[in-house]
CSV table of C-alpha atoms in Angstrom, one decimal:
chain,number,residue,atom,x,y,z
A,1,MET,CA,119.6,78.0,121.4
A,2,THR,CA,121.1,81.5,120.9
A,3,SER,CA,121.0,84.2,123.6
A,4,ALA,CA,119.5,87.6,122.9
A,5,PRO,CA,122.1,90.2,121.7
A,6,ALA,CA,123.4,92.6,124.3
A,7,PRO,CA,121.8,96.0,124.3
A,8,ARG,CA,123.7,98.7,122.4
A,9,ALA,CA,125.9,101.1,124.4
A,10,LEU,CA,124.9,104.8,124.5
A,11,PRO,CA,127.2,107.6,125.7
A,12,ALA,CA,127.2,107.5,129.5
A,13,ARG,CA,127.3,110.2,132.2
A,14,ARG,CA,127.9,109.8,135.9
A,15,LEU,CA,125.3,111.2,138.3
A,16,GLY,CA,127.4,113.3,140.6
A,17,ALA,CA,130.6,112.4,142.4
A,18,THR,CA,129.0,109.4,144.2
A,19,GLY,CA,126.2,108.3,141.9
A,20,PRO,CA,125.9,105.6,139.2
A,21,GLU,CA,127.0,105.8,135.6
A,22,VAL,CA,123.9,105.9,133.4
A,23,SER,CA,123.0,106.4,129.8
A,24,ALA,CA,123.2,110.0,128.6
A,25,LEU,CA,119.4,109.9,128.1
A,26,GLY,CA,116.9,108.4,130.5
A,27,LEU,CA,113.4,107.3,130.0
A,28,GLY,CA,110.7,109.0,132.1
A,29,CYS,CA,107.8,106.6,132.3
A,30,MET,CA,105.1,108.8,134.0
A,31,GLY,CA,103.0,109.4,130.9
A,32,MET,CA,102.6,105.7,130.4
A,33,SER,CA,100.3,105.6,133.4
A,34,ALA,CA,99.1,109.0,134.3
A,35,LEU,CA,98.4,112.7,133.6
A,36,TYR,CA,98.3,112.6,129.8
A,37,GLY,CA,95.1,110.8,129.2
A,38,GLU,CA,94.7,107.2,128.1
A,39,SER,CA,97.8,105.2,127.2
A,40,ASP,CA,98.5,102.0,125.3
A,41,ARG,CA,99.9,99.3,127.7
A,42,ALA,CA,101.3,97.2,125.0
A,43,GLU,CA,103.0,100.1,123.3
A,44,SER,CA,104.3,101.4,126.6
A,45,ILE,CA,106.0,98.1,127.3
A,46,ALA,CA,107.3,97.9,123.7
A,47,THR,CA,108.7,101.4,124.2
A,48,ILE,CA,110.5,100.4,127.4
A,49,HIS,CA,111.9,97.4,125.6
A,50,ALA,CA,113.1,99.5,122.7
A,51,ALA,CA,114.7,101.9,125.1
A,52,LEU,CA,116.6,99.1,126.8
A,53,ASP,CA,117.6,97.6,123.5
A,54,ALA,CA,118.9,101.0,122.4
A,55,GLY,CA,121.1,101.2,125.5
A,56,VAL,CA,119.0,103.4,127.8
A,57,THR,CA,119.8,102.2,131.3
A,58,LEU,CA,117.8,104.7,133.5
A,59,LEU,CA,114.1,104.3,134.0
A,60,ASP,CA,112.4,107.0,136.0
A,61,THR,CA,109.1,106.5,137.8
A,62,GLY,CA,107.1,107.5,140.9
A,63,ASP,CA,105.1,105.3,143.2
A,64,PHE,CA,102.2,107.6,142.8
A,65,TYR,CA,102.1,107.5,139.0
A,66,GLY,CA,98.8,105.8,138.5
A,67,MET,CA,98.9,104.8,142.2
A,68,GLY,CA,101.4,102.1,141.6
A,69,HIS,CA,100.4,101.3,138.0
A,70,ASN,CA,103.7,102.7,136.6
A,71,GLU,CA,105.9,100.6,138.8
A,72,LEU,CA,103.9,97.5,137.9
A,73,LEU,CA,104.3,98.4,134.2
A,74,ILE,CA,108.0,98.7,134.6
A,75,SER,CA,108.2,95.4,136.5
A,76,GLU,CA,106.4,93.7,133.6
A,77,ALA,CA,108.6,95.3,131.0
A,78,LEU,CA,111.8,94.3,132.9
A,79,ARG,CA,110.5,90.8,133.5
A,80,THR,CA,109.8,90.2,129.8
A,81,ALA,CA,113.0,91.9,128.6
A,82,PRO,CA,116.2,90.1,127.6
A,83,VAL,CA,118.3,89.2,130.7
A,84,ALA,CA,121.2,91.4,129.6
A,85,ALA,CA,119.0,94.5,129.2
A,86,ARG,CA,117.2,93.8,132.5
A,87,GLU,CA,120.5,93.5,134.3
A,88,GLN,CA,121.7,96.9,133.0
A,89,ALA,CA,118.4,98.7,134.0
A,90,LEU,CA,118.5,101.2,136.9
A,91,THR,CA,115.3,102.4,138.5
A,92,SER,CA,114.9,105.9,139.8
A,93,VAL,CA,111.8,106.2,142.1
A,94,LYS,CA,110.0,109.2,143.6
A,95,PHE,CA,107.8,108.8,146.6
A,96,GLY,CA,105.9,110.8,149.1
A,97,ALA,CA,102.9,112.1,147.2
A,98,LEU,CA,99.6,111.5,148.9
A,99,ARG,CA,96.6,110.7,146.6
A,100,THR,CA,92.9,110.4,146.8
A,101,VAL,CA,90.7,107.7,145.3
A,102,GLU,CA,89.6,110.2,142.7
A,103,GLY,CA,93.2,110.9,141.7
A,104,GLY,CA,93.7,114.2,143.6
A,105,PHE,CA,96.9,115.2,145.4
A,106,THR,CA,96.6,116.1,149.1
A,107,GLY,CA,100.2,116.7,150.1
A,108,TYR,CA,103.5,114.9,150.8
A,109,ASP,CA,104.8,112.7,153.6
A,110,GLY,CA,108.5,112.7,154.3
A,111,ARG,CA,108.5,111.2,157.8
A,112,PRO,CA,111.1,108.5,158.3
A,113,ALA,CA,108.5,105.8,159.0
A,114,ALA,CA,106.6,106.8,155.9
A,115,VAL,CA,109.8,106.7,153.8
A,116,LYS,CA,110.5,103.1,154.7
A,117,ASN,CA,106.8,102.2,154.2
A,118,PHE,CA,106.8,103.7,150.7
A,119,ALA,CA,110.0,101.9,149.8
A,120,ALA,CA,108.7,98.5,150.9
A,121,TYR,CA,105.7,98.9,148.6
A,122,SER,CA,107.8,100.0,145.7
A,123,LEU,CA,110.2,97.1,146.0
A,124,GLN,CA,107.3,94.7,145.9
A,125,ARG,CA,105.7,96.4,142.9
A,126,LEU,CA,108.9,96.6,141.0
A,127,GLY,CA,109.9,93.0,141.8
A,128,ARG,CA,113.4,94.0,142.6
A,129,ASP,CA,115.6,93.7,145.7
A,130,HIS,CA,116.7,97.3,145.6
A,131,ILE,CA,115.9,100.7,144.2
A,132,ASP,CA,118.9,102.4,142.4
A,133,ILE,CA,118.0,106.0,143.2
A,134,TYR,CA,115.3,107.0,145.7
A,135,ARG,CA,113.9,110.5,146.3
A,136,ILE,CA,111.0,112.3,147.8
A,137,ALA,CA,109.0,114.0,145.0
A,138,ARG,CA,108.5,117.3,146.8
A,139,VAL,CA,109.8,118.5,150.2
A,140,ASP,CA,107.5,117.8,153.1
A,141,THR,CA,107.4,121.2,154.8
A,142,ASP,CA,106.4,119.6,158.1
A,143,VAL,CA,109.5,117.4,158.2
A,144,PRO,CA,113.1,118.6,158.1
A,145,ILE,CA,114.8,117.4,154.9
A,146,GLU,CA,117.6,116.1,157.1
A,147,GLU,CA,115.1,113.5,158.6
A,148,THR,CA,113.8,112.4,155.2
A,149,VAL,CA,117.3,112.0,153.7
A,150,GLY,CA,118.5,110.3,156.9
A,151,ALA,CA,115.8,107.7,156.5
A,152,ILE,CA,116.8,107.0,152.9
A,153,ALA,CA,120.4,106.8,154.1
A,154,GLU,CA,119.3,104.0,156.5
A,155,LEU,CA,117.7,102.2,153.5
A,156,VAL,CA,121.0,102.5,151.7
A,157,GLU,CA,122.8,101.0,154.7
A,158,ALA,CA,120.3,98.1,154.7
A,159,GLY,CA,120.9,97.5,151.0
A,160,HIS,CA,117.4,98.4,149.9
A,161,VAL,CA,118.5,101.6,148.1
A,162,ARG,CA,121.7,102.2,146.3
A,163,HIS,CA,121.8,106.1,146.0
A,164,ILE,CA,119.9,109.1,147.4
A,165,GLY,CA,118.3,111.7,145.1
A,166,LEU,CA,116.3,114.8,145.5
A,167,SER,CA,113.5,116.4,143.5
A,168,GLU,CA,112.6,120.1,142.9
A,169,VAL,CA,114.6,121.5,145.8
A,170,GLY,CA,116.3,124.9,146.1
A,171,ALA,CA,120.0,125.5,146.7
A,172,ASP,CA,119.7,125.8,150.5
A,173,THR,CA,117.8,122.5,150.8
A,174,LEU,CA,120.4,120.9,148.5
A,175,ARG,CA,123.2,122.0,150.9
A,176,ARG,CA,121.3,120.8,154.0
A,177,ALA,CA,120.6,117.4,152.4
A,178,ALA,CA,124.2,116.9,151.2
A,179,ALA,CA,125.4,117.6,154.8
A,180,VAL,CA,123.5,114.4,155.9
A,181,ALA,CA,124.5,111.9,153.3
A,182,PRO,CA,126.0,111.8,149.7
A,183,ILE,CA,123.4,112.9,147.1
A,184,ALA,CA,123.7,111.4,143.7
A,185,ASP,CA,121.4,113.7,141.7
A,186,LEU,CA,118.8,116.4,141.7
A,187,GLN,CA,115.8,115.7,139.5
A,188,ILE,CA,114.3,119.0,138.4
A,189,GLU,CA,112.6,120.6,135.4
A,190,TYR,CA,115.1,122.1,132.9
A,191,SER,CA,114.5,123.0,129.3
A,192,LEU,CA,114.9,125.8,126.9
A,193,ILE,CA,111.9,127.5,128.4
A,194,SER,CA,112.4,126.5,132.0
A,195,ARG,CA,115.8,127.8,133.0
A,196,GLY,CA,115.3,129.0,136.5
A,197,ILE,CA,117.9,126.6,137.9
A,198,GLU,CA,120.8,128.3,136.2
A,199,GLU,CA,121.1,131.1,138.7
A,200,LYS,CA,121.6,129.3,142.0
A,201,ILE,CA,120.7,125.6,141.8
A,202,LEU,CA,123.1,124.5,139.1
A,203,PRO,CA,126.1,126.3,140.6
A,204,THR,CA,125.3,124.7,144.0
A,205,ALA,CA,125.0,121.3,142.5
A,206,ARG,CA,128.3,121.8,140.8
A,207,ARG,CA,130.0,122.8,144.0
A,208,LEU,CA,128.5,119.8,145.9
A,209,GLY,CA,129.3,117.2,143.2
A,210,ILE,CA,125.6,116.5,142.6
A,211,GLY,CA,124.3,115.5,139.2
A,212,VAL,CA,121.1,116.5,137.5
A,213,THR,CA,118.4,114.5,135.9
A,214,ALA,CA,116.4,117.0,133.9
A,215,TYR,CA,112.7,116.3,133.3
A,216,GLY,CA,110.4,118.3,131.1
A,217,VAL,CA,113.1,118.8,128.5
A,218,LEU,CA,110.3,119.1,125.9
A,219,SER,CA,108.1,121.0,128.3
A,220,ARG,CA,105.4,118.3,128.2
A,221,GLY,CA,105.4,118.3,124.4
A,222,LEU,CA,105.0,122.0,124.1
A,223,ILE,CA,108.4,122.5,122.5
A,224,SER,CA,108.5,119.1,120.8
A,225,GLY,CA,107.5,120.5,117.4
A,226,HIS,CA,104.5,118.3,117.4
A,227,PHE,CA,102.0,120.4,119.5
A,228,THR,CA,99.6,122.5,117.5
A,229,ARG,CA,97.4,125.5,118.4
A,230,ASP,CA,94.2,123.6,117.6
A,231,ARG,CA,95.1,120.4,119.4
A,232,ALA,CA,92.3,119.0,121.6
A,233,LEU,CA,93.6,117.5,124.8
A,234,ALA,CA,92.2,114.2,126.0
A,235,PRO,CA,90.2,114.0,129.2
A,236,GLY,CA,92.5,113.6,132.1
A,237,ASP,CA,95.4,115.3,130.3
A,238,PHE,CA,96.8,117.7,133.0
A,239,ARG,CA,98.0,120.1,130.3
A,240,GLY,CA,94.5,121.3,130.1
A,241,THR,CA,95.1,123.2,133.3
A,242,SER,CA,98.8,124.1,132.7
A,243,PRO,CA,99.3,127.8,132.3
A,244,ARG,CA,101.7,127.5,129.4
A,245,PHE,CA,99.1,125.7,127.3
A,246,GLN,CA,96.3,128.3,127.8
A,247,GLY,CA,95.1,130.9,125.4
A,248,ASP,CA,97.6,133.7,124.5
A,249,ASN,CA,100.3,131.9,126.5
A,250,LEU,CA,100.0,128.9,124.1
A,251,ASP,CA,100.2,131.2,121.1
A,252,ARG,CA,103.3,133.0,122.4
A,253,ASN,CA,105.0,129.8,123.4
A,254,LEU,CA,104.4,128.2,120.0
A,255,ASP,CA,105.8,131.3,118.4
A,256,LEU,CA,109.0,130.4,120.2
A,257,VAL,CA,108.8,126.9,118.8
A,258,ASP,CA,108.4,128.3,115.3
A,259,ARG,CA,111.7,130.2,115.7
A,260,LEU,CA,113.4,127.0,116.9
A,261,ARG,CA,112.0,125.1,114.0
A,262,VAL,CA,113.8,127.4,111.6
A,263,LEU,CA,117.1,126.6,113.2
A,264,ALA,CA,116.4,122.8,113.5
A,265,GLU,CA,115.5,122.6,109.8
A,266,ALA,CA,118.7,124.4,108.8
A,267,LYS,CA,120.6,121.6,110.6
A,268,GLY,CA,118.5,118.9,109.1
A,269,VAL,CA,117.1,117.7,112.5
A,270,THR,CA,113.8,118.0,114.3
A,271,VAL,CA,112.7,120.5,116.8
A,272,ALA,CA,112.5,117.9,119.6
A,273,GLN,CA,116.1,116.7,118.8
A,274,THR,CA,117.3,120.3,118.9
A,275,ALA,CA,115.6,120.9,122.3
A,276,VAL,CA,117.0,117.7,123.8
A,277,ALA,CA,120.5,118.4,122.4
A,278,TRP,CA,120.4,121.8,124.0
A,279,VAL,CA,119.9,120.3,127.4
A,280,LEU,CA,122.6,117.7,126.8
A,281,ALA,CA,125.0,120.6,125.9
A,282,GLN,CA,124.3,122.4,129.2
A,283,GLY,CA,126.1,119.9,131.3
A,284,PRO,CA,129.6,120.7,130.0
A,285,ARG,CA,128.8,124.4,130.0
A,286,HIS,CA,127.8,124.4,133.7
A,287,GLY,CA,130.2,121.8,134.9
A,288,VAL,CA,127.4,119.5,136.0
A,289,ASP,CA,126.6,116.1,134.6
A,290,ILE,CA,123.0,116.6,133.2
A,291,VAL,CA,121.0,113.6,132.0
A,292,PRO,CA,117.8,114.5,130.2
A,293,LEU,CA,114.7,112.3,130.8
A,294,VAL,CA,112.6,111.9,127.7
A,295,GLY,CA,108.9,111.1,128.4
A,296,ALA,CA,108.3,109.1,125.3
A,297,ARG,CA,105.2,106.9,125.3
A,298,ARG,CA,105.7,105.5,121.8
A,299,ARG,CA,108.6,103.9,120.0
A,300,ASP,CA,108.7,106.5,117.3
A,301,ARG,CA,108.9,109.4,119.8
A,302,LEU,CA,111.7,107.5,121.6
A,303,ALA,CA,113.6,107.0,118.4
A,304,GLU,CA,113.3,110.7,117.6
A,305,ALA,CA,114.6,111.7,121.1
A,306,LEU,CA,117.5,109.3,120.9
A,307,GLY,CA,118.5,111.0,117.6
A,308,ALA,CA,119.5,114.0,119.8
A,309,LEU,CA,122.6,112.2,120.8
A,310,ASP,CA,123.9,112.5,117.3
A,311,VAL,CA,123.2,116.3,117.2
A,312,THR,CA,126.3,118.5,117.8
A,313,LEU,CA,125.6,122.1,118.7
A,314,ASP,CA,128.6,124.3,118.4
A,315,ASP,CA,128.9,127.8,119.9
A,316,ALA,CA,127.3,129.4,116.9
A,317,ASP,CA,124.3,127.0,117.2
A,318,LEU,CA,123.9,127.7,120.9
A,319,ALA,CA,124.1,131.4,120.4
A,320,ALA,CA,121.4,131.2,117.6
A,321,ILE,CA,119.1,129.1,119.9
A,322,GLU,CA,119.7,131.6,122.7
A,323,GLU,CA,118.6,134.4,120.5
A,324,ALA,CA,115.6,132.6,119.2
A,325,VAL,CA,114.5,131.4,122.7
A,326,PRO,CA,116.1,133.6,125.3
A,327,ALA,CA,115.9,132.8,129.0
A,328,GLY,CA,112.6,133.9,130.5
A,329,ALA,CA,110.8,134.0,127.2
A,330,ALA,CA,108.1,131.5,128.1
A,331,ALA,CA,104.6,132.7,128.7
A,332,GLY,CA,103.0,131.3,131.9
A,333,GLU,CA,104.3,129.4,134.9
A,334,ARG,CA,105.3,125.8,134.5
A,335,TYR,CA,102.6,124.6,136.9
A,336,PRO,CA,99.3,125.9,138.2
A,337,ALA,CA,99.6,128.1,141.3
A,338,ALA,CA,98.6,125.4,143.7
A,339,GLN,CA,101.4,123.1,142.5
A,340,MET,CA,104.0,125.9,142.3
A,341,ALA,CA,103.5,126.4,146.0
A,342,HIS,CA,104.9,122.9,146.6
A,343,LEU,CA,108.1,123.6,144.7
A,344,ASP,CA,111.0,124.2,147.2
A,345,SER,CA,113.0,125.1,144.1
A,346,GLU,CA,110.9,128.1,143.4
A,347,HIS,CA,111.2,129.7,146.9
């Protein structure tokens, strides 16, 4: 009886001065359970398996993605993966979002007792004895960040969590949290059309030795090269209320994609690969280890995204991309107003 081959090795990046070494691309699993309409469970698990086989080691989720569905999906995928791939997998989990039966969001809970409660449920759903990186999804404005981070630090001390992360926080909150305990990484939206972190947040992360896991690198498919002006979104797809996908905003944003397409085709790569490669290139430019999270729900989209690791953007390429899609060029906010209000990173 022969054992399964070991997963391939991808280029690696370390998450900050104290965090783990992970594959240079991570897999964001949210869309397999929530917010983009119906998903195919079998294809989702096959995509996770394909990611692990390709050498992806970082799986990102949230306990509120499908109200636990996503963690159970990852658990099943890991349980049925080859042992070598399963042993290399790291889980990054967000917690704290409060949901209704109907699927609405009602706020965030960062109280220490709640932090430990959320962790207990996640460990059970994931079927693991620890969570590799644990972070509150949004700052609870009623609880000092020091208390929330302190509670995660106690979970680290107890062996239930390996590293502490943050999500969508501003520079000041980043400094306050880092004064309590070592922070491995900040998870935050960063893409060609979402560059607000460059002014204060990235320099602060660099000074503090904190890595970045960048989500939304394709802006929820908007700059993937696959989204069209006449596309009808499925029921339950939250992009139906996203400002950047509405009316004139959509037209203006897809005009930016058309400019990017010209550059991508000249290099013989896809728009999505160019957009992901651009984010990969920002780590060295800003002195911060940045790991893009690709939200592929299908194996073909995953394979396309992984191809970005083979794309080299030189100074001339980066200048051309900057000219085609300059900072601040996107039309519309990245979330509806009610959700923007919860982003500490925007205040």
